[in-house]
Short mmCIF file of C-alpha atoms in Angstrom, two decimals:
data_model
loop_
_atom_site.label_atom_id
_atom_site.label_comp_id
_atom_site.label_asym_id
_atom_site.label_seq_id
_atom_site.Cartn_x
_atom_site.Cartn_y
_atom_site.Cartn_z
CA MET S 1 9.43 3.23 -18.87
CA GLU S 2 7.87 5.41 -20.45
CA ALA S 3 4.74 7.05 -18.89
CA PHE S 4 1.12 6.17 -19.94
CA ASN S 5 0.19 8.02 -22.92
CA SER S 6 -3.23 9.69 -22.27
CA SER S 7 -4.52 9.80 -26.20
CA LEU S 8 -3.47 6.66 -26.71
CA PRO S 9 -7.28 4.33 -26.33
CA PHE S 10 -6.71 1.38 -24.37
CA PRO S 11 -7.80 -0.90 -25.97
CA PHE S 12 -9.37 -2.95 -21.97
CA SER S 13 -12.21 -2.10 -21.18
CA TYR S 14 -11.51 -1.45 -18.07
CA PRO S 15 -10.45 2.41 -17.59
CA ILE S 16 -7.14 1.94 -15.48
CA ILE S 17 -3.53 4.15 -15.36
CA THR S 18 -5.00 7.29 -17.40
CA SER S 19 -2.41 9.74 -17.59
CA ALA S 20 0.69 10.36 -15.70
CA THR S 21 3.82 12.68 -16.01
CA SER S 22 7.48 11.43 -16.22
CA CYS S 23 9.53 13.01 -13.38
CA THR S 24 12.83 11.74 -15.29
CA THR S 25 14.53 14.20 -16.89
CA SER S 26 16.49 12.91 -19.22
CA SER S 27 15.41 9.52 -21.74
CA PHE S 28 16.97 6.66 -23.00
CA ASN S 29 18.87 8.74 -26.58
CA ASP S 30 20.13 11.21 -24.31
CA ASN S 31 21.18 8.96 -22.26
CA ALA S 32 22.73 6.94 -24.64
CA ALA S 33 24.04 9.38 -26.36
CA GLY S 34 25.69 11.43 -23.55
CA SER S 35 27.26 7.98 -22.83
CA GLY S 36 29.74 8.26 -25.96
CA GLY S 37 27.78 5.43 -27.87
CA SER S 38 26.17 5.85 -31.20
CA ILE S 39 22.61 3.95 -31.78
CA SER S 40 21.85 4.32 -34.92
CA SER S 41 18.26 2.55 -34.04
CA THR S 42 16.68 1.98 -31.65
CA TRP S 43 13.96 -0.09 -33.04
CA MET S 44 14.07 -3.74 -34.14
CA ASP S 45 14.03 -5.17 -37.76
CA SER S 46 10.82 -6.27 -38.31
CA MET S 47 11.92 -9.10 -39.67
CA ILE S 48 13.92 -10.15 -36.69
CA TRP S 49 10.47 -9.70 -34.28
CA SER S 50 8.88 -12.18 -37.32
CA GLN S 51 10.76 -14.88 -36.63
CA LEU S 52 11.12 -14.77 -32.87
CA PRO S 53 9.17 -17.69 -31.74
CA GLN S 54 6.59 -16.91 -29.71
CA THR S 55 7.51 -18.34 -26.16
CA LEU S 56 10.25 -16.14 -26.14
CA ILE S 57 7.16 -13.02 -26.68
CA ASP S 58 5.13 -13.88 -24.14
CA ARG S 59 8.51 -14.47 -21.96
CA ILE S 60 10.03 -11.03 -22.71
CA ILE S 61 6.04 -9.43 -22.61
CA ALA S 62 5.72 -11.16 -19.20
CA PHE S 63 8.74 -9.08 -17.66
CA LEU S 64 7.12 -6.16 -19.22
CA PRO S 65 5.38 -3.43 -15.81
CA PRO S 66 2.55 -2.52 -15.93
CA PRO S 67 2.18 0.20 -18.04
CA ALA S 68 4.03 -1.07 -21.37
CA PHE S 69 1.96 -4.06 -20.78
CA PHE S 70 -1.31 -2.71 -21.49
CA ARG S 71 0.40 -0.31 -24.48
CA ALA S 72 1.97 -3.58 -25.81
CA ARG S 73 -1.78 -5.31 -26.27
CA SER S 74 -2.41 -2.71 -28.86
CA VAL S 75 -0.07 -3.90 -31.11
CA CYS S 76 -2.26 -6.80 -32.73
CA LYS S 77 -5.82 -9.19 -31.48
CA ARG S 78 -3.17 -11.63 -30.15
CA TRP S 79 -0.95 -9.55 -27.97
CA TYR S 80 -4.39 -8.01 -26.67
CA GLY S 81 -5.68 -11.27 -25.89
CA LEU S 82 -2.25 -12.37 -23.59
CA LEU S 83 -4.46 -11.03 -20.66
CA PHE S 84 -7.37 -13.73 -20.83
CA SER S 85 -4.84 -16.27 -22.15
CA THR S 86 -4.40 -19.98 -19.20
CA SER S 87 -0.60 -20.09 -20.64
CA PHE S 88 0.24 -16.41 -20.81
CA LEU S 89 -1.29 -16.19 -17.21
CA GLN S 90 0.75 -19.53 -15.63
CA LEU S 91 3.89 -18.21 -17.26
CA TYR S 92 3.72 -14.27 -16.13
CA LEU S 93 3.78 -15.57 -11.83
CA HIS S 94 6.43 -17.33 -12.72
CA VAL S 95 9.16 -15.15 -14.35
CA SER S 96 7.25 -11.11 -13.86
CA PRO S 97 9.51 -9.18 -11.68
CA CYS S 98 8.03 -8.24 -8.45
CA HIS S 99 7.10 -3.98 -8.56
CA ARG S 100 7.69 -2.56 -5.00
CA TRP S 101 5.36 0.24 -6.37
CA PHE S 102 3.12 2.64 -4.21
CA LEU S 103 -0.24 3.19 -4.08
CA PHE S 104 -1.03 6.72 -2.99
CA PHE S 105 -4.66 8.41 -2.42
CA ASN S 106 -6.10 11.36 -1.49
CA HIS S 107 -6.81 12.09 2.19
CA LYS S 108 -9.29 15.31 1.41
CA ALA S 109 -11.00 13.35 -0.55
CA PHE S 110 -11.45 10.61 2.55
CA VAL S 111 -12.43 13.23 4.85
CA ASN S 112 -15.30 11.35 6.60
CA SER S 113 -14.00 7.65 6.35
CA TYR S 114 -12.02 6.46 9.57
CA ILE S 115 -9.18 5.30 7.77
CA TYR S 116 -7.57 8.75 7.52
CA ARG S 117 -8.38 10.27 10.84
CA ASN S 118 -6.26 10.71 12.80
CA HIS S 119 -5.76 10.40 16.81
CA PRO S 120 -6.69 13.84 18.35
CA PRO S 121 -3.62 14.44 20.99
CA ASN S 122 -4.93 12.75 23.83
CA HIS S 123 -5.28 9.84 21.71
CA THR S 124 -9.07 9.13 22.10
CA LYS S 125 -11.41 8.22 19.50
CA THR S 126 -14.32 10.36 19.27
CA VAL S 127 -17.39 9.01 17.16
CA VAL S 128 -18.88 10.37 14.61
CA THR S 129 -20.89 9.42 11.22
CA SER S 130 -19.51 8.52 8.22
CA ASP S 131 -20.19 10.59 5.18
CA VAL S 132 -19.69 9.74 1.84
CA PRO S 133 -16.37 11.43 0.25
CA ALA S 134 -17.37 14.12 -1.76
CA GLY S 135 -15.65 14.90 -5.15
CA THR S 136 -14.93 12.04 -8.25
CA ASP S 137 -11.31 11.94 -6.27
CA SER S 138 -12.93 9.06 -4.39
CA CYS S 139 -12.50 6.73 -6.91
CA GLU S 140 -9.35 8.35 -8.16
CA GLY S 141 -5.70 7.18 -6.90
CA TYR S 142 -2.36 7.62 -7.73
CA LEU S 143 0.54 5.21 -8.41
CA PHE S 144 3.83 6.35 -7.89
CA ASP S 145 7.34 3.71 -9.67
CA PRO S 146 9.98 4.54 -7.18
CA TYR S 147 12.92 3.24 -10.01
CA THR S 148 12.12 5.70 -12.90
CA PHE S 149 10.04 8.95 -10.34
CA THR S 150 6.58 8.33 -12.36
CA TRP S 151 3.70 9.46 -11.24
CA TYR S 152 0.57 7.53 -12.96
CA ARG S 153 -3.72 7.50 -12.85
CA LEU S 154 -5.65 4.80 -11.22
CA PHE S 155 -9.37 4.67 -11.24
CA PHE S 156 -11.91 2.45 -9.35
CA PRO S 157 -15.19 3.27 -10.86
CA LEU S 158 -16.44 -0.30 -9.79
CA ILE S 159 -15.78 0.57 -6.07
CA PRO S 160 -19.20 2.21 -4.70
CA SER S 161 -18.38 5.80 -2.75
CA CYS S 162 -19.25 4.87 0.46
CA TYR S 163 -15.63 2.30 1.00
CA ALA S 164 -12.95 3.23 1.49
CA PRO S 165 -9.47 1.94 1.10
CA VAL S 166 -7.49 0.42 4.48
CA SER S 167 -4.64 -2.21 2.91
CA SER S 168 -2.83 -3.54 0.19
CA SER S 169 -1.03 -6.85 -0.03
CA GLY S 170 0.06 -9.39 -3.65
CA GLY S 171 -1.74 -6.40 -5.87
CA LEU S 172 -5.33 -6.67 -4.16
CA ILE S 173 -6.50 -3.62 -2.55
CA CYS S 174 -9.11 -4.14 0.57
CA TRP S 175 -11.60 -1.38 0.50
CA THR S 176 -14.03 -1.30 3.12
CA SER S 177 -17.67 0.37 3.61
CA ASN S 178 -17.40 3.65 6.01
CA GLU S 179 -20.39 2.95 7.64
CA SER S 180 -20.63 1.83 11.91
CA GLY S 181 -21.62 -1.57 12.37
CA PRO S 182 -20.67 -5.37 10.37
CA LYS S 183 -17.25 -4.16 8.47
CA CYS S 184 -17.89 -4.90 4.67
CA LEU S 185 -14.74 -5.92 2.81
CA ILE S 186 -13.74 -5.33 -1.10
CA LEU S 187 -10.72 -7.42 -2.15
CA HIS S 188 -9.84 -5.81 -6.17
CA ASN S 189 -7.21 -5.64 -8.34
CA PRO S 190 -7.84 -2.70 -10.44
CA LEU S 191 -6.03 -3.28 -13.00
CA ILE S 192 -7.75 -6.65 -14.46
CA GLY S 193 -10.97 -4.95 -12.06
CA SER S 194 -11.54 -7.98 -11.07
CA VAL S 195 -13.41 -7.30 -7.40
CA SER S 196 -14.32 -9.78 -4.30
CA GLN S 197 -16.66 -9.42 -1.81
CA LEU S 198 -15.97 -10.83 1.28
CA PRO S 199 -19.46 -12.01 4.46
CA GLN S 200 -19.96 -9.20 6.77
CA THR S 201 -17.47 -9.00 9.84
CA ILE S 202 -19.71 -10.77 13.27
CA ARG S 203 -19.54 -7.59 15.28
CA PRO S 204 -20.13 -4.47 15.02
CA ARG S 205 -17.10 -1.56 15.07
CA LEU S 206 -16.80 1.45 13.93
CA PHE S 207 -13.03 2.35 13.32
CA PRO S 208 -10.61 -1.00 13.57
CA SER S 209 -7.94 -1.18 12.42
CA ILE S 210 -7.24 -3.46 9.18
CA GLY S 211 -4.69 -5.81 8.57
CA LEU S 212 -4.35 -8.21 4.98
CA ASN S 213 -1.83 -10.74 3.63
CA VAL S 214 -2.39 -12.48 0.07
CA THR S 215 0.03 -15.05 -1.49
CA PRO S 216 -0.92 -17.13 -4.75
CA SER S 217 -3.08 -19.52 -2.13
CA SER S 218 -4.03 -17.83 0.36
CA VAL S 219 -5.64 -14.83 1.96
CA ASP S 220 -5.91 -13.51 5.56
CA ILE S 221 -7.27 -10.62 7.14
CA ILE S 222 -7.35 -9.29 10.26
CA VAL S 223 -10.46 -6.81 11.41
CA ALA S 224 -9.03 -5.39 15.39
CA GLY S 225 -10.58 -3.23 17.88
CA ASP S 226 -13.25 -0.57 17.36
CA ASP S 227 -15.79 -3.28 19.62
CA MET S 228 -19.17 -0.85 20.25
CA ILE S 229 -20.86 -1.43 22.94
CA SER S 230 -23.57 0.98 22.91
CA PRO S 231 -24.38 3.00 19.50
CA TYR S 232 -21.82 5.30 21.28
CA ALA S 233 -18.86 4.12 22.97
CA VAL S 234 -16.50 1.33 21.58
CA LYS S 235 -14.04 0.28 23.28
CA ASN S 236 -10.93 -2.18 21.98
CA LEU S 237 -11.44 -6.38 22.84
CA THR S 238 -11.41 -8.01 20.30
CA ALA S 239 -10.16 -9.23 16.18
CA GLU S 240 -11.32 -11.58 13.66
CA THR S 241 -9.74 -13.35 11.39
CA PHE S 242 -10.73 -14.95 8.17
CA HIS S 243 -9.09 -17.62 6.18
CA ILE S 244 -8.72 -19.16 3.02
CA ASP S 245 -6.40 -21.17 1.11
CA ALA S 246 -6.00 -22.90 -1.98
CA GLY S 247 -6.09 -26.34 0.21
CA GLY S 248 -10.00 -25.82 1.01
CA PHE S 249 -9.55 -25.08 4.52
CA TYR S 250 -11.52 -21.34 5.85
CA SER S 251 -12.56 -19.70 8.00
CA LEU S 252 -14.75 -17.53 7.65
CA TRP S 253 -14.82 -14.44 10.76
CA GLY S 254 -13.90 -16.42 13.67
CA THR S 255 -13.17 -14.75 16.73
CA GLY S 256 -9.76 -14.14 17.83
CA SER S 257 -8.25 -14.18 21.06
CA SER S 258 -9.13 -10.93 23.02
CA LEU S 259 -6.84 -7.81 22.55
CA PRO S 260 -4.86 -6.84 25.66
CA ARG S 261 -5.97 -4.76 28.12
CA LEU S 262 -6.17 -0.88 27.87
CA CYS S 263 -5.07 -1.14 24.04
CA SER S 264 -5.24 1.82 21.46
CA LEU S 265 -4.77 0.59 18.41
CA GLU S 266 -4.39 2.93 15.75
CA SER S 267 -6.88 3.49 13.29
CA GLY S 268 -5.52 2.13 9.81
CA GLN S 269 -4.20 -0.70 8.26
CA MET S 270 -1.52 -3.46 10.09
CA LYS S 271 1.70 -4.17 8.53
CA CYS S 272 1.70 -8.34 8.00
CA VAL S 273 5.46 -9.90 8.31
CA GLY S 274 6.25 -13.27 9.00
CA GLY S 275 3.36 -14.87 10.18
CA LYS S 276 2.15 -12.12 11.91
CA PHE S 277 0.15 -9.08 11.83
CA TYR S 278 1.48 -5.51 13.79
CA SER S 279 -0.20 -2.30 14.80
CA MET S 280 0.86 0.95 16.62
CA ASN S 281 -0.29 1.19 20.20
CA TYR S 282 -0.75 4.60 21.22
CA SER S 283 -0.11 5.96 25.57
CA PRO S 284 2.32 5.27 25.57
CA PHE S 285 3.75 3.94 22.24
CA SER S 286 4.57 0.05 22.00
CA VAL S 287 3.29 -2.58 18.76
CA LEU S 288 0.49 -4.41 19.35
CA ALA S 289 1.21 -8.20 17.53
CA TYR S 290 -1.01 -10.48 16.34
CA ASP S 291 0.56 -14.87 16.12
CA VAL S 292 -1.74 -15.87 13.69
CA ALA S 293 -0.64 -19.49 13.67
CA ALA S 294 -0.80 -19.29 17.99
CA ASN S 295 -4.24 -16.93 17.95
CA LEU S 296 -2.51 -14.68 20.78
CA TRP S 297 -1.54 -11.29 20.49
CA SER S 298 1.89 -9.81 22.59
CA LYS S 299 3.21 -6.31 23.47
CA ILE S 300 6.59 -5.72 21.66
CA GLN S 301 8.30 -2.25 24.25
CA ALA S 302 9.30 0.48 21.27
CA PRO S 303 12.51 1.95 21.49
CA MET S 304 12.83 4.95 23.06
CA ARG S 305 9.32 4.80 23.73
CA ARG S 306 9.03 8.23 25.47
CA PHE S 307 10.80 10.82 22.67
CA LEU S 308 9.26 9.69 19.54
CA ARG S 309 6.53 11.69 17.97
CA SER S 310 5.10 10.15 14.52
CA PRO S 311 6.06 6.75 14.55
CA SER S 312 4.91 4.52 11.80
CA LEU S 313 5.25 0.84 10.98
CA ILE S 314 6.53 -0.29 7.71
CA GLU S 315 7.42 -3.77 6.18
CA ASN S 316 11.08 -3.78 4.72
CA GLN S 317 12.38 -6.55 2.30
CA GLY S 318 10.75 -8.78 4.67
CA LYS S 319 11.11 -7.59 8.27
CA LEU S 320 9.64 -4.98 10.48
CA MET S 321 10.44 -1.57 10.93
CA LEU S 322 9.84 1.56 13.40
CA VAL S 323 10.68 5.01 11.81
CA ALA S 324 9.35 8.10 14.17
CA ALA S 325 11.62 11.75 15.28
CA VAL S 326 13.00 11.32 18.22
CA GLU S 327 12.84 14.44 20.70
CA LYS S 328 14.76 14.70 23.49
CA SER S 329 14.68 18.11 24.44
CA LYS S 330 16.48 17.68 27.98
CA LEU S 331 19.31 15.51 26.95
CA ASN S 332 21.96 16.87 24.74
CA VAL S 333 20.99 14.76 22.09
CA PRO S 334 20.79 16.67 18.20
CA LYS S 335 16.38 15.74 17.67
CA SER S 336 16.07 13.33 14.53
CA LEU S 337 14.90 10.36 12.55
CA ARG S 338 14.93 7.10 13.19
CA MET S 339 14.80 3.89 11.77
CA TRP S 340 14.43 0.53 14.03
CA ARG S 341 14.38 -2.76 13.08
CA LEU S 342 13.04 -5.04 15.20
CA LEU S 343 14.72 -8.95 15.02
CA GLU S 344 14.24 -12.43 15.46
CA CYS S 345 13.73 -12.60 18.62
CA GLY S 346 10.46 -10.33 18.53
CA THR S 347 11.54 -8.06 21.29
CA ILE S 348 14.74 -6.39 20.43
CA TRP S 349 15.12 -3.07 18.21
CA VAL S 350 18.11 -2.53 16.33
CA GLU S 351 18.60 1.25 15.25
CA MET S 352 19.10 0.46 11.45
CA GLU S 353 19.66 4.15 9.73
CA ARG S 354 19.62 7.52 10.28
CA MET S 355 18.50 10.57 8.68
CA PRO S 356 21.33 13.24 7.61
CA GLN S 357 21.24 15.79 10.03
CA GLN S 358 21.21 18.54 7.42
CA LEU S 359 18.83 17.03 6.14
CA TYR S 360 16.78 16.42 9.00
CA ILE S 361 16.93 20.82 9.09
CA GLN S 362 15.49 21.13 6.45
CA PHE S 363 12.74 17.91 6.91
CA GLU S 364 11.98 19.71 10.19
CA GLU S 365 11.05 22.96 8.91
CA ILE S 366 8.89 21.52 6.19
CA GLU S 367 7.26 19.56 8.60
CA GLY S 368 6.56 21.88 11.18
CA GLY S 369 5.63 19.47 13.67
CA LYS S 370 2.03 18.66 12.19
CA GLY S 371 3.74 15.23 11.37
CA PHE S 372 4.49 12.40 9.20
CA GLU S 373 3.60 9.17 8.09
CA CYS S 374 4.98 6.45 6.38
CA VAL S 375 4.74 3.83 3.78
CA GLY S 376 7.37 0.99 2.77
CA ASN S 377 7.60 -1.87 0.27
CA GLY S 378 10.95 -3.49 -0.48
CA GLU S 379 14.07 -1.62 -0.26
CA PHE S 380 11.71 1.61 -0.31
CA ILE S 381 10.33 3.76 1.82
CA VAL S 382 8.25 7.04 2.04
CA ILE S 383 8.27 9.61 3.60
CA MET S 384 4.66 12.12 3.46
CA ILE S 385 4.92 15.54 5.54
CA LYS S 386 0.84 16.24 6.32
CA GLY S 387 -0.43 18.59 5.36
CA SER S 388 2.54 19.36 2.07
CA SER S 389 2.94 17.99 -1.38
CA LYS S 390 6.85 16.71 0.03
CA TYR S 391 7.54 13.75 -0.05
CA LEU S 392 10.77 12.10 1.07
CA LEU S 393 12.22 9.20 -0.68
CA PHE S 394 14.60 6.50 0.76
CA ASP S 395 16.39 3.78 -1.19
CA PHE S 396 18.01 1.52 1.62
CA SER S 397 20.64 -0.65 -1.02
CA TRP S 398 22.49 2.99 -2.15
CA LYS S 399 21.36 4.49 1.90
CA ARG S 400 20.29 7.87 -0.34
CA TRP S 401 18.24 10.28 0.05
CA SER S 402 15.37 11.37 -2.36
CA TRP S 403 12.82 14.78 -3.04
CA VAL S 404 9.80 13.38 -4.85
CA PRO S 405 8.83 15.61 -7.35
CA PRO S 406 4.88 16.51 -6.14
CA CYS S 407 1.92 14.60 -8.06
CA PRO S 408 1.18 15.85 -10.38
CA PHE S 409 -2.63 14.84 -10.62
CA ILE S 410 -3.48 16.99 -7.49
CA HIS S 411 -3.46 20.65 -7.54
CA VAL S 412 -0.63 21.43 -4.62
CA GLY S 413 -3.24 22.97 -1.87
CA ASP S 414 -5.10 19.17 -2.36
CA ALA S 415 -1.80 17.03 -1.34
CA GLN S 416 -2.17 15.35 1.74
CA LEU S 417 -1.39 11.84 0.18
CA HIS S 418 -1.99 8.42 2.28
CA GLY S 419 -0.32 5.20 1.34
CA PHE S 420 0.08 1.89 0.97
CA ALA S 421 2.47 -0.78 -0.69
CA TYR S 422 1.68 -2.16 -4.49
CA GLU S 423 2.85 -4.17 -6.22
CA PRO S 424 1.23 -4.28 -9.00
CA LYS S 425 -0.09 -7.52 -10.70
CA LEU S 426 -1.83 -9.24 -13.38
CA ALA S 427 -2.89 -11.75 -11.84
CA THR S 428 -4.48 -13.27 -8.78
CA PRO S 429 -5.48 -16.38 -9.25
CA VAL S 430 -6.63 -16.36 -4.99
CA THR S 431 -9.73 -14.60 -5.90
CA GLY S 432 -10.94 -17.18 -7.37
CA LEU S 433 -11.32 -19.04 -4.53
CA LEU S 434 -13.03 -16.19 -2.94
CA ASP S 435 -15.28 -15.82 -5.42
CA HIS S 436 -16.56 -19.47 -5.64
CA LEU S 437 -16.71 -18.85 -1.38
CA THR S 438 -18.54 -16.09 -2.08
CA LEU S 439 -20.74 -16.77 -4.14
CA PRO S 440 -23.95 -17.49 -1.57
CA PHE S 441 -23.54 -13.72 -0.21
CA GLN S 442 -25.26 -10.98 -0.92
CA SER S 443 -23.85 -8.26 -3.40
CA PHE S 444 -22.60 -5.13 -2.39
CA HIS S 445 -24.67 -2.31 -4.51
CA ALA S 446 -22.71 1.30 -5.45
#
């Protein structure tokens, strides 16, 4: 797949993806020539195209990845209008393959946003007044295609500067207000420019942990922890949940069961797997789980919790996994980076993968104790070294480790990226339910 051409003007009103740099070193023609085959032309005869049924052409277009689709829209008026065709979008929802991509944001652009504020070494939280992100990068994201090792750039002109990204699911990106108090959330599809604002949460919070789960017919959101018990103090006490579905049932920020005592949630996104939201818990390490149907919190003991460093929860092919470095300094066990999968029983972890020792030595030298973050999508896992432009990609299907080329849109010194699993979609039908529900509420002001 080719990258977007920045010189090609898009016939689309939203400034979605402007340019990209392909990190592959060979083209389709090079691969064909190297395989020993002879190809006279890579173009299909125009007479053949003109005789194909429109329904077949629509089906072919529906299989295109988003970059190729938006290039194709410049071919003719009919293809341009496919994005607004109900019949085509219905076909797209049924046949379009799932693109397991990643979306990254610049850490430094949101340095005052709670979602990117790391826990201090003693795992305590510091109450800091959030400021508006500085610079123009605050509304800029970077898409990474793990299949072709290609980077793309996304702009978010419709999002106010005082909002920060917190989660992603089903083609929608969740943004939340940085200010302390009741939280305002926005669900945004950058490919089609849809923006849906949700009503404010009930309780005032500082840096809550937020989880999002979007399906074609429902939306579930949870905002947990960091209840403001005074203007200068927070405590993890409650969680609020939002639900809406196509069956007509909705719940606007209902208060769920109380959080477990003495919990210290990770300030950031939760992972939703199998109807449960999961979040890392600190001091000591464990995993907090919230069962949406049962409205019940539980605590799961983490594997080798006394020896973990930089643990991260990820979703991998419908299963919850924990990725962390293991350092048992007092025992004769080599340091390593390991991955565990949570079994169906919900209490037992099984080690699934371990980074090769030689690669870990190289990884540890680059990481230098600064820590790392992980994000997973489908069969892919990306490991981001903090303060570095180095990223590792692991493909579970092929059991293959690869170094990811640096993002070409940011300077090396500013390459502190925070990532989300992202599935670019041309249609998100559930936004219609949200827009209908939130009409009575006042919209945000940019």
